[in-house]
PDB file of C-alpha atoms (C1' of nucleotides) in Angstrom:
ATOM      1  CA  MET A   1      -0.459  -0.071   0.144  1.00 60.00           C
ATOM      2  CA  THR A   2       0.808   3.309  -0.709  1.00 61.00           C
ATOM      3  CA  MET A   3      -0.007   5.359   2.439  1.00 64.00           C
ATOM      4  CA  LYS A   4       0.788   8.568   2.039  1.00 68.00           C
ATOM      5  CA  ALA A   5      -0.451  11.595   3.427  1.00 87.00           C
ATOM      6  CA  LEU A   6      -3.731  11.543   2.118  1.00 94.00           C
ATOM      7  CA  VAL A   7      -4.875  14.830   2.577  1.00 96.00           C
ATOM      8  CA  PRO A   8      -2.024  16.343  -0.317  1.00 97.00           C
ATOM      9  CA  VAL A   9      -4.282  13.694  -2.024  1.00 97.00           C
ATOM     10  CA  PHE A  10      -7.286  15.205  -2.045  1.00 97.00           C
ATOM     11  CA  ALA A  11      -5.692  19.064  -2.426  1.00 97.00           C
ATOM     12  CA  ALA A  12      -4.488  17.460  -5.239  1.00 97.00           C
ATOM     13  CA  LEU A  13      -8.226  17.007  -6.973  1.00 96.00           C
ATOM     14  CA  GLY A  14      -8.680  19.592  -6.112  1.00 96.00           C
ATOM     15  CA  ASP A  15      -7.484  21.566  -9.350  1.00 97.00           C
ATOM     16  CA  GLU A  16      -9.596  21.971 -12.069  1.00 95.00           C
ATOM     17  CA  THR A  17      -6.299  21.841 -14.483  1.00 96.00           C
ATOM     18  CA  ARG A  18      -5.112  18.661 -12.711  1.00 97.00           C
ATOM     19  CA  TRP A  19      -8.267  17.124 -13.894  1.00 95.00           C
ATOM     20  CA  SER A  20      -7.674  17.706 -17.623  1.00 95.00           C
ATOM     21  CA  ILE A  21      -4.438  17.117 -16.873  1.00 96.00           C
ATOM     22  CA  LEU A  22      -5.213  13.212 -16.292  1.00 95.00           C
ATOM     23  CA  ALA A  23      -8.528  13.523 -18.532  1.00 93.00           C
ATOM     24  CA  ALA A  24      -5.791  13.864 -21.253  1.00 94.00           C
ATOM     25  CA  LEU A  25      -3.653  11.685 -20.033  1.00 93.00           C
ATOM     26  CA  GLY A  26      -6.050   9.630 -19.780  1.00 89.00           C
ATOM     27  CA  GLU A  27      -6.117   8.782 -23.678  1.00 87.00           C
ATOM     28  CA  GLY A  28      -2.783   7.707 -23.610  1.00 90.00           C
ATOM     29  CA  ASP A  29       0.768   8.218 -21.781  1.00 94.00           C
ATOM     30  CA  ALA A  30       2.281  11.549 -23.031  1.00 96.00           C
ATOM     31  CA  SER A  31       4.401  14.183 -22.012  1.00 97.00           C
ATOM     32  CA  ALA A  32       4.226  17.232 -20.634  1.00 97.00           C
ATOM     33  CA  SER A  33       5.102  18.901 -23.983  1.00 97.00           C
ATOM     34  CA  ALA A  34       1.921  17.236 -25.714  1.00 97.00           C
ATOM     35  CA  LEU A  35      -0.061  17.957 -23.623  1.00 97.00           C
ATOM     36  CA  ALA A  36       0.718  21.730 -23.382  1.00 96.00           C
ATOM     37  CA  GLY A  37      -0.909  21.131 -27.153  1.00 94.00           C
ATOM     38  CA  ARG A  38      -4.018  20.094 -25.807  1.00 94.00           C
ATOM     39  CA  LEU A  39      -4.342  22.526 -23.300  1.00 95.00           C
ATOM     40  CA  PRO A  40      -4.836  25.706 -22.828  1.00 95.00           C
ATOM     41  CA  VAL A  41      -2.068  26.737 -20.411  1.00 97.00           C
ATOM     42  CA  SER A  42       1.592  26.209 -20.812  1.00 97.00           C
ATOM     43  CA  ARG A  43       4.273  23.669 -20.840  1.00 97.00           C
ATOM     44  CA  GLN A  44       5.996  24.866 -17.247  1.00 97.00           C
ATOM     45  CA  ALA A  45       2.855  24.962 -15.789  1.00 98.00           C
ATOM     46  CA  ILE A  46       1.901  21.328 -16.726  1.00 98.00           C
ATOM     47  CA  ALA A  47       4.916  20.505 -15.745  1.00 98.00           C
ATOM     48  CA  LYS A  48       4.512  22.109 -12.071  1.00 98.00           C
ATOM     49  CA  HIS A  49       1.097  19.880 -11.606  1.00 98.00           C
ATOM     50  CA  LEU A  50       2.644  16.749 -12.998  1.00 98.00           C
ATOM     51  CA  ALA A  51       4.590  17.608 -10.565  1.00 97.00           C
ATOM     52  CA  VAL A  52       2.583  17.522  -8.016  1.00 98.00           C
ATOM     53  CA  LEU A  53       1.259  14.660  -9.303  1.00 97.00           C
ATOM     54  CA  GLN A  54       4.096  12.205  -9.589  1.00 97.00           C
ATOM     55  CA  GLU A  55       4.189  13.971  -5.076  1.00 96.00           C
ATOM     56  CA  VAL A  56       1.813  12.189  -4.011  1.00 96.00           C
ATOM     57  CA  GLY A  57       1.819   9.209  -6.632  1.00 95.00           C
ATOM     58  CA  LEU A  58      -1.350   9.521  -9.134  1.00 96.00           C
ATOM     59  CA  VAL A  59       0.810  10.324 -11.979  1.00 96.00           C
ATOM     60  CA  GLU A  60       3.855   8.333 -13.149  1.00 96.00           C
ATOM     61  CA  PRO A  61       6.721   9.440 -15.118  1.00 97.00           C
ATOM     62  CA  VAL A  62       8.567   7.244 -18.076  1.00 95.00           C
ATOM     63  CA  ARG A  63      11.483   7.807 -19.877  1.00 93.00           C
ATOM     64  CA  VAL A  64      11.256   7.323 -24.097  1.00 91.00           C
ATOM     65  CA  GLY A  65      14.465   8.906 -25.166  1.00 89.00           C
ATOM     66  CA  ARG A  66      14.996  12.401 -24.610  1.00 91.00           C
ATOM     67  CA  GLU A  67      11.074  13.114 -24.244  1.00 94.00           C
ATOM     68  CA  VAL A  68       9.546  12.063 -20.129  1.00 96.00           C
ATOM     69  CA  ARG A  69       6.088  10.592 -21.051  1.00 97.00           C
ATOM     70  CA  TYR A  70       3.712  10.012 -18.198  1.00 97.00           C
ATOM     71  CA  ARG A  71       1.195   7.569 -16.574  1.00 94.00           C
ATOM     72  CA  VAL A  72      -1.471   7.597 -14.766  1.00 94.00           C
ATOM     73  CA  ILE A  73      -1.328   4.977 -11.951  1.00 93.00           C
ATOM     74  CA  GLY A  74      -5.395   4.847 -11.494  1.00 90.00           C
ATOM     75  CA  ALA A  75      -4.909   2.746  -8.427  1.00 90.00           C
ATOM     76  CA  GLU A  76      -3.817   5.200  -6.692  1.00 91.00           C
ATOM     77  CA  LEU A  77      -7.621   6.922  -7.060  1.00 92.00           C
ATOM     78  CA  THR A  78      -8.775   3.529  -6.223  1.00 93.00           C
ATOM     79  CA  ALA A  79      -7.050   2.938  -3.231  1.00 93.00           C
ATOM     80  CA  THR A  80      -7.702   6.773  -2.116  1.00 94.00           C
ATOM     81  CA  ALA A  81     -11.665   5.943  -2.904  1.00 93.00           C
ATOM     82  CA  ARG A  82     -11.444   3.294  -0.681  1.00 93.00           C
ATOM     83  CA  ARG A  83      -9.774   5.433   2.646  1.00 92.00           C
ATOM     84  CA  LEU A  84     -11.818   7.895   2.418  1.00 92.00           C
ATOM     85  CA  ASP A  85     -15.071   5.576   1.768  1.00 91.00           C
ATOM     86  CA  ALA A  86     -13.881   3.892   4.679  1.00 90.00           C
ATOM     87  CA  ILE A  87     -13.642   6.693   7.213  1.00 88.00           C
ATOM     88  CA  GLY A  88     -17.803   7.845   5.259  1.00 87.00           C
ATOM     89  CA  ALA A  89     -18.729   4.652   6.830  1.00 85.00           C
ATOM     90  CA  GLU A  90     -16.826   5.238  10.321  1.00 79.00           C
ATOM     91  CA  TRP A  91     -19.010   7.738  10.439  1.00 79.00           C
ATOM     92  CA  ASP A  92     -22.114   6.697  10.250  1.00 72.00           C
ATOM     93  CA  ARG A  93     -21.313   4.066  12.735  1.00 69.00           C
ATOM     94  CA  ARG A  94     -20.471   7.437  14.955  1.00 57.00           C
ATOM     95  CA  LEU A  95     -16.241   6.347  15.103  1.00 49.00           C
ATOM     96  CA  THR A  96     -13.746   8.650  14.305  1.00 50.00           C
ATOM     97  CA  ALA A  97     -10.991   7.463  12.208  1.00 54.00           C
ATOM     98  CA  ILE A  98     -11.329  10.809  10.339  1.00 52.00           C
ATOM     99  CA  LYS A  99      -9.584  12.034  13.905  1.00 54.00           C
ATOM    100  CA  GLU A 100      -5.958   9.814  13.531  1.00 58.00           C
ATOM    101  CA  ILE A 101      -5.684  11.632   9.973  1.00 57.00           C
ATOM    102  CA  ALA A 102      -6.362  14.790  11.279  1.00 57.00           C
ATOM    103  CA  GLU A 103      -3.724  14.164  13.657  1.00 59.00           C
ATOM    104  CA  GLY A 104      -0.539  13.747  10.720  1.00 55.00           C
ATOM    105  CA  LEU A 105      -1.100  10.288  10.941  1.00 52.00           C
TER     106      LEU A 105
ATOM    107  CA  MET B   1     -28.279  11.884  -5.833  1.00 59.00           C
ATOM    108  CA  THR B   2     -26.149  15.261  -5.047  1.00 59.00           C
ATOM    109  CA  MET B   3     -23.720  14.387  -7.679  1.00 63.00           C
ATOM    110  CA  LYS B   4     -21.752  18.541  -7.414  1.00 67.00           C
ATOM    111  CA  ALA B   5     -19.779  19.550  -8.596  1.00 86.00           C
ATOM    112  CA  LEU B   6     -17.180  16.841  -7.725  1.00 92.00           C
ATOM    113  CA  VAL B   7     -13.252  18.582  -7.399  1.00 95.00           C
ATOM    114  CA  PRO B   8     -14.482  21.522  -4.889  1.00 96.00           C
ATOM    115  CA  VAL B   9     -14.692  19.290  -2.436  1.00 97.00           C
ATOM    116  CA  PHE B  10     -11.547  17.633  -3.363  1.00 97.00           C
ATOM    117  CA  ALA B  11     -10.419  21.007  -2.714  1.00 97.00           C
ATOM    118  CA  ALA B  12     -12.135  21.251   0.371  1.00 97.00           C
ATOM    119  CA  LEU B  13     -10.870  18.271   1.375  1.00 97.00           C
ATOM    120  CA  GLY B  14      -7.834  19.383   0.599  1.00 96.00           C
ATOM    121  CA  ASP B  15      -6.868  21.270   4.059  1.00 97.00           C
ATOM    122  CA  GLU B  16      -5.453  19.785   6.972  1.00 95.00           C
ATOM    123  CA  THR B  17      -7.227  22.589   9.292  1.00 97.00           C
ATOM    124  CA  ARG B  18     -10.839  21.544   7.444  1.00 97.00           C
ATOM    125  CA  TRP B  19      -9.673  18.083   7.984  1.00 96.00           C
ATOM    126  CA  SER B  20      -8.977  19.381  12.138  1.00 96.00           C
ATOM    127  CA  ILE B  21     -12.251  20.301  12.083  1.00 96.00           C
ATOM    128  CA  LEU B  22     -13.930  17.570  10.335  1.00 95.00           C
ATOM    129  CA  ALA B  23     -12.020  15.700  13.610  1.00 93.00           C
ATOM    130  CA  ALA B  24     -13.703  17.945  16.108  1.00 94.00           C
ATOM    131  CA  LEU B  25     -17.131  17.749  14.892  1.00 93.00           C
ATOM    132  CA  GLY B  26     -16.414  13.572  15.103  1.00 88.00           C
ATOM    133  CA  GLU B  27     -17.101  13.662  18.658  1.00 86.00           C
ATOM    134  CA  GLY B  28     -20.479  15.772  17.954  1.00 88.00           C
ATOM    135  CA  ASP B  29     -22.398  18.357  16.791  1.00 92.00           C
ATOM    136  CA  ALA B  30     -20.129  21.750  17.337  1.00 95.00           C
ATOM    137  CA  SER B  31     -21.096  25.931  16.897  1.00 96.00           C
ATOM    138  CA  ALA B  32     -18.090  27.765  15.299  1.00 96.00           C
ATOM    139  CA  SER B  33     -16.765  29.504  19.021  1.00 96.00           C
ATOM    140  CA  ALA B  34     -17.108  25.829  20.474  1.00 96.00           C
ATOM    141  CA  LEU B  35     -14.785  24.679  17.727  1.00 96.00           C
ATOM    142  CA  ALA B  36     -12.430  27.242  18.851  1.00 96.00           C
ATOM    143  CA  GLY B  37     -11.775  26.825  22.143  1.00 94.00           C
ATOM    144  CA  ARG B  38     -10.711  23.565  21.225  1.00 94.00           C
ATOM    145  CA  LEU B  39      -8.427  24.618  17.963  1.00 95.00           C
ATOM    146  CA  PRO B  40      -5.495  26.604  18.024  1.00 95.00           C
ATOM    147  CA  VAL B  41      -7.044  28.291  15.029  1.00 96.00           C
ATOM    148  CA  SER B  42      -9.389  32.101  15.230  1.00 96.00           C
ATOM    149  CA  ARG B  43     -13.953  31.888  15.884  1.00 97.00           C
ATOM    150  CA  GLN B  44     -14.143  33.591  12.684  1.00 97.00           C
ATOM    151  CA  ALA B  45     -11.339  31.644   9.685  1.00 97.00           C
ATOM    152  CA  ILE B  46     -13.368  29.176  11.439  1.00 97.00           C
ATOM    153  CA  ALA B  47     -17.011  30.145  10.032  1.00 97.00           C
ATOM    154  CA  LYS B  48     -14.506  31.051   6.440  1.00 97.00           C
ATOM    155  CA  HIS B  49     -13.959  26.866   6.400  1.00 98.00           C
ATOM    156  CA  LEU B  50     -17.581  24.844   7.708  1.00 97.00           C
ATOM    157  CA  ALA B  51     -18.890  27.475   5.159  1.00 97.00           C
ATOM    158  CA  VAL B  52     -16.614  26.689   2.628  1.00 97.00           C
ATOM    159  CA  LEU B  53     -17.641  22.597   4.467  1.00 97.00           C
ATOM    160  CA  GLN B  54     -21.792  23.210   3.663  1.00 96.00           C
ATOM    161  CA  GLU B  55     -20.582  25.193   0.499  1.00 95.00           C
ATOM    162  CA  VAL B  56     -19.835  21.314  -0.785  1.00 96.00           C
ATOM    163  CA  GLY B  57     -22.459  19.269   1.182  1.00 95.00           C
ATOM    164  CA  LEU B  58     -19.295  17.742   3.649  1.00 95.00           C
ATOM    165  CA  VAL B  59     -21.411  19.885   7.075  1.00 95.00           C
ATOM    166  CA  GLU B  60     -25.491  21.414   7.392  1.00 95.00           C
ATOM    167  CA  PRO B  61     -25.455  23.721   9.918  1.00 96.00           C
ATOM    168  CA  VAL B  62     -28.405  23.153  12.964  1.00 93.00           C
ATOM    169  CA  ARG B  63     -29.903  25.537  14.875  1.00 91.00           C
ATOM    170  CA  VAL B  64     -30.424  25.493  18.176  1.00 89.00           C
ATOM    171  CA  GLY B  65     -31.204  28.040  20.588  1.00 87.00           C
ATOM    172  CA  ARG B  66     -28.215  31.080  19.821  1.00 89.00           C
ATOM    173  CA  GLU B  67     -25.673  28.988  18.329  1.00 93.00           C
ATOM    174  CA  VAL B  68     -25.514  26.686  15.436  1.00 95.00           C
ATOM    175  CA  ARG B  69     -24.231  23.579  15.614  1.00 96.00           C
ATOM    176  CA  TYR B  70     -23.097  22.068  12.857  1.00 96.00           C
ATOM    177  CA  ARG B  71     -23.003  18.332  11.860  1.00 93.00           C
ATOM    178  CA  VAL B  72     -21.128  15.828   9.439  1.00 93.00           C
ATOM    179  CA  ILE B  73     -22.772  14.099   6.789  1.00 92.00           C
ATOM    180  CA  GLY B  74     -20.695  10.799   6.143  1.00 89.00           C
ATOM    181  CA  ALA B  75     -22.902  10.397   3.706  1.00 89.00           C
ATOM    182  CA  GLU B  76     -21.320  13.237   1.541  1.00 91.00           C
ATOM    183  CA  LEU B  77     -18.207  11.375   1.947  1.00 92.00           C
ATOM    184  CA  THR B  78     -19.101   7.703   0.657  1.00 92.00           C
ATOM    185  CA  ALA B  79     -21.066   8.868  -2.040  1.00 93.00           C
ATOM    186  CA  THR B  80     -17.364  10.738  -3.029  1.00 94.00           C
ATOM    187  CA  ALA B  81     -16.182   8.000  -2.507  1.00 93.00           C
ATOM    188  CA  ARG B  82     -17.334   5.834  -4.756  1.00 93.00           C
ATOM    189  CA  ARG B  83     -17.507   8.379  -7.199  1.00 92.00           C
ATOM    190  CA  LEU B  84     -13.353   8.551  -7.553  1.00 92.00           C
ATOM    191  CA  ASP B  85     -14.048   5.074  -6.897  1.00 92.00           C
ATOM    192  CA  ALA B  86     -15.316   4.771 -10.796  1.00 91.00           C
ATOM    193  CA  ILE B  87     -12.845   7.469 -12.231  1.00 90.00           C
ATOM    194  CA  GLY B  88      -9.848   4.760 -11.633  1.00 88.00           C
ATOM    195  CA  ALA B  89     -12.199   1.560 -12.661  1.00 88.00           C
ATOM    196  CA  GLU B  90     -12.684   2.830 -15.515  1.00 83.00           C
ATOM    197  CA  TRP B  91      -8.651   3.771 -15.656  1.00 83.00           C
ATOM    198  CA  ASP B  92      -7.598   0.069 -15.044  1.00 78.00           C
ATOM    199  CA  ARG B  93      -9.876  -0.966 -16.758  1.00 78.00           C
ATOM    200  CA  ARG B  94      -7.766   0.684 -20.015  1.00 73.00           C
ATOM    201  CA  LEU B  95      -4.862   0.282 -18.527  1.00 70.00           C
ATOM    202  CA  THR B  96      -5.934  -3.499 -18.631  1.00 72.00           C
ATOM    203  CA  ALA B  97      -6.898  -3.742 -21.809  1.00 69.00           C
ATOM    204  CA  ILE B  98      -3.387  -1.869 -23.251  1.00 63.00           C
ATOM    205  CA  LYS B  99      -2.171  -4.741 -21.084  1.00 62.00           C
ATOM    206  CA  GLU B 100      -3.498  -7.231 -22.906  1.00 69.00           C
ATOM    207  CA  ILE B 101      -3.495  -5.996 -26.787  1.00 60.00           C
ATOM    208  CA  ALA B 102       1.008  -5.644 -25.837  1.00 54.00           C
ATOM    209  CA  GLU B 103       1.395  -9.201 -24.554  1.00 59.00           C
ATOM    210  CA  GLY B 104      -1.080 -10.448 -27.311  1.00 59.00           C
ATOM    211  CA  LEU B 105      -4.170 -12.243 -25.389  1.00 56.00           C
TER     212      LEU B 105
ATOM    213  C1'  DA C   1     -34.832  44.217  31.119  1.00 67.12           C
ATOM    214  C1'  DC C   2     -30.018  44.060  30.915  1.00 67.12           C
ATOM    215  C1'  DC C   3     -25.515  41.281  31.202  1.00 67.12           C
ATOM    216  C1'  DA C   4     -23.318  37.731  29.081  1.00 67.12           C
ATOM    217  C1'  DA C   5     -22.257  35.209  25.094  1.00 67.12           C
ATOM    218  C1'  DT C   6     -22.495  33.653  19.902  1.00 67.12           C
ATOM    219  C1'  DT C   7     -22.811  34.559  15.252  1.00 67.12           C
ATOM    220  C1'  DG C   8     -22.343  37.747  11.186  1.00 67.12           C
ATOM    221  C1'  DC C   9     -19.594  41.206   8.475  1.00 67.12           C
ATOM    222  C1'  DA C  10     -16.368  43.373   6.942  1.00 67.12           C
ATOM    223  C1'  DA C  11     -11.698  45.406   6.295  1.00 67.12           C
ATOM    224  C1'  DC C  12      -7.116  44.244   5.941  1.00 67.12           C
ATOM    225  C1'  DT C  13      -2.618  41.100   6.048  1.00 67.12           C
ATOM    226  C1'  DT C  14       0.385  37.528   4.279  1.00 67.12           C
ATOM    227  C1'  DC C  15       1.399  33.989   0.847  1.00 67.12           C
ATOM    228  C1'  DA C  16       1.679  29.650  -1.169  1.00 67.12           C
ATOM    229  C1'  DG C  17      -0.427  28.164  -5.429  1.00 67.12           C
ATOM    230  C1'  DG C  18      -0.832  28.011 -10.580  1.00 67.12           C
ATOM    231  C1'  DG C  19       0.610  31.588 -14.462  1.00 67.12           C
ATOM    232  C1'  DT C  20       4.248  33.449 -17.151  1.00 67.12           C
ATOM    233  C1'  DT C  21       8.520  34.838 -19.560  1.00 67.12           C
ATOM    234  C1'  DG C  22      12.892  33.526 -21.009  1.00 67.12           C
ATOM    235  C1'  DC C  23      17.381  31.146 -21.398  1.00 67.12           C
ATOM    236  C1'  DA C  24      20.537  27.021 -20.303  1.00 67.12           C
ATOM    237  C1'  DC C  25      21.192  22.524 -21.236  1.00 67.12           C
ATOM    238  C1'  DA C  26      20.250  17.223 -23.606  1.00 67.12           C
ATOM    239  C1'  DT C  27      19.076  14.892 -27.012  1.00 67.12           C
ATOM    240  C1'  DC C  28      17.727  12.862 -31.630  1.00 67.12           C
ATOM    241  C1'  DG C  29      17.470  12.788 -36.256  1.00 67.12           C
ATOM    242  C1'  DG C  30      19.676  14.263 -40.972  1.00 67.12           C
TER     243       DG C  30
ATOM    244  C1'  DC D   1      27.589  18.101 -36.555  1.00 67.12           C
ATOM    245  C1'  DC D   2      23.721  21.059 -36.956  1.00 67.12           C
ATOM    246  C1'  DG D   3      19.522  22.269 -36.353  1.00 67.12           C
ATOM    247  C1'  DA D   4      15.194  20.674 -34.472  1.00 67.12           C
ATOM    248  C1'  DT D   5      12.001  18.772 -30.100  1.00 67.12           C
ATOM    249  C1'  DG D   6      12.115  18.547 -25.614  1.00 67.12           C
ATOM    250  C1'  DT D   7      13.256  19.724 -20.955  1.00 67.12           C
ATOM    251  C1'  DG D   8      14.514  21.184 -15.715  1.00 67.12           C
ATOM    252  C1'  DC D   9      15.939  25.235 -13.957  1.00 67.12           C
ATOM    253  C1'  DA D  10      14.905  30.529 -12.077  1.00 67.12           C
ATOM    254  C1'  DA D  11      12.634  34.552 -11.764  1.00 67.12           C
ATOM    255  C1'  DC D  12       8.411  36.926 -11.493  1.00 67.12           C
ATOM    256  C1'  DC D  13       3.184  39.148 -12.042  1.00 67.12           C
ATOM    257  C1'  DC D  14      -0.981  38.056  -9.765  1.00 67.12           C
ATOM    258  C1'  DT D  15      -5.296  35.748  -7.622  1.00 67.12           C
ATOM    259  C1'  DG D  16      -7.534  34.051  -3.655  1.00 67.12           C
ATOM    260  C1'  DA D  17      -7.514  31.311   0.373  1.00 67.12           C
ATOM    261  C1'  DA D  18      -6.419  31.461   5.431  1.00 67.12           C
ATOM    262  C1'  DG D  19      -5.786  33.953   8.654  1.00 67.12           C
ATOM    263  C1'  DT D  20      -6.392  37.802  11.852  1.00 67.12           C
ATOM    264  C1'  DT D  21      -8.576  42.138  13.856  1.00 67.12           C
ATOM    265  C1'  DG D  22     -12.434  44.679  15.346  1.00 67.12           C
ATOM    266  C1'  DC D  23     -17.014  46.178  15.648  1.00 67.12           C
ATOM    267  C1'  DA D  24     -22.108  45.286  15.190  1.00 67.12           C
ATOM    268  C1'  DA D  25     -26.749  42.832  16.226  1.00 67.12           C
ATOM    269  C1'  DT D  26     -28.935  39.244  17.888  1.00 67.12           C
ATOM    270  C1'  DT D  27     -30.871  35.850  21.232  1.00 67.12           C
ATOM    271  C1'  DG D  28     -30.262  32.906  26.147  1.00 67.12           C
ATOM    272  C1'  DG D  29     -30.463  33.082  30.764  1.00 67.12           C
ATOM    273  C1'  DT D  30     -31.670  35.434  35.373  1.00 67.12           C
TER     274       DT D  30
END
DNA sequence: ACCAATTGCAACTTCAGGGTTGCACATCGG
DNA sequence: CCGATGTGCAACCCTGAAGTTGCAATTGGT
């Protein structure tokens, strides 16, 4: 299991542009430059977003020749979903699993 | 179904302080003033956070006399988790498809 | 009626995040 | 070898989010 901080993952997912990037990557792996061609932002902006996404494990870089393509890691999304679901479930049972997360794990 | 924008929900969940608030609310409904007593931020700051959380449907206000208590809506967390899981699963499906093609299955 | 607690509103400060541009460095192809 | 393509790094704006303080308005309890 990745078991990272979780909150940064949500922060990463809380940006429209990053979802655009994830969506574009859904059509196949792509480099920052390639993505800059499809999206209305500069390559450098995309590079920063990719760095953020990589930081939280949502995306993975793959060197292909002189370019760096990125691949989405769907498993990380599902893992995050599982944890979120667990928290929601615990809440309904009046338990406080969230406390641990809020207190920095 | 709530079916709100989803991205704002993640944005709301991408803040440590708001998780602290959610955690505190996990111990029982509470007002902004009461929360300000437990957390290291001002009441007004908490009020803003509660407004954000309410905006995305994660929390619900309940008037009790002259105070306004807030209650966590666990169902919204679960719903968000479901949607996130669906997205992640979709990605895995694509990757699996690609993998099979690449491996000549 | 009065006092204290609570909320609401507004102005203000601070700073990190998202965006840009510019340039230097690598690397592939002809 | 040289030009084109792609990446990395750095400096720089600029808006918005998170936090603060102060004060007016509401409402409960005694």
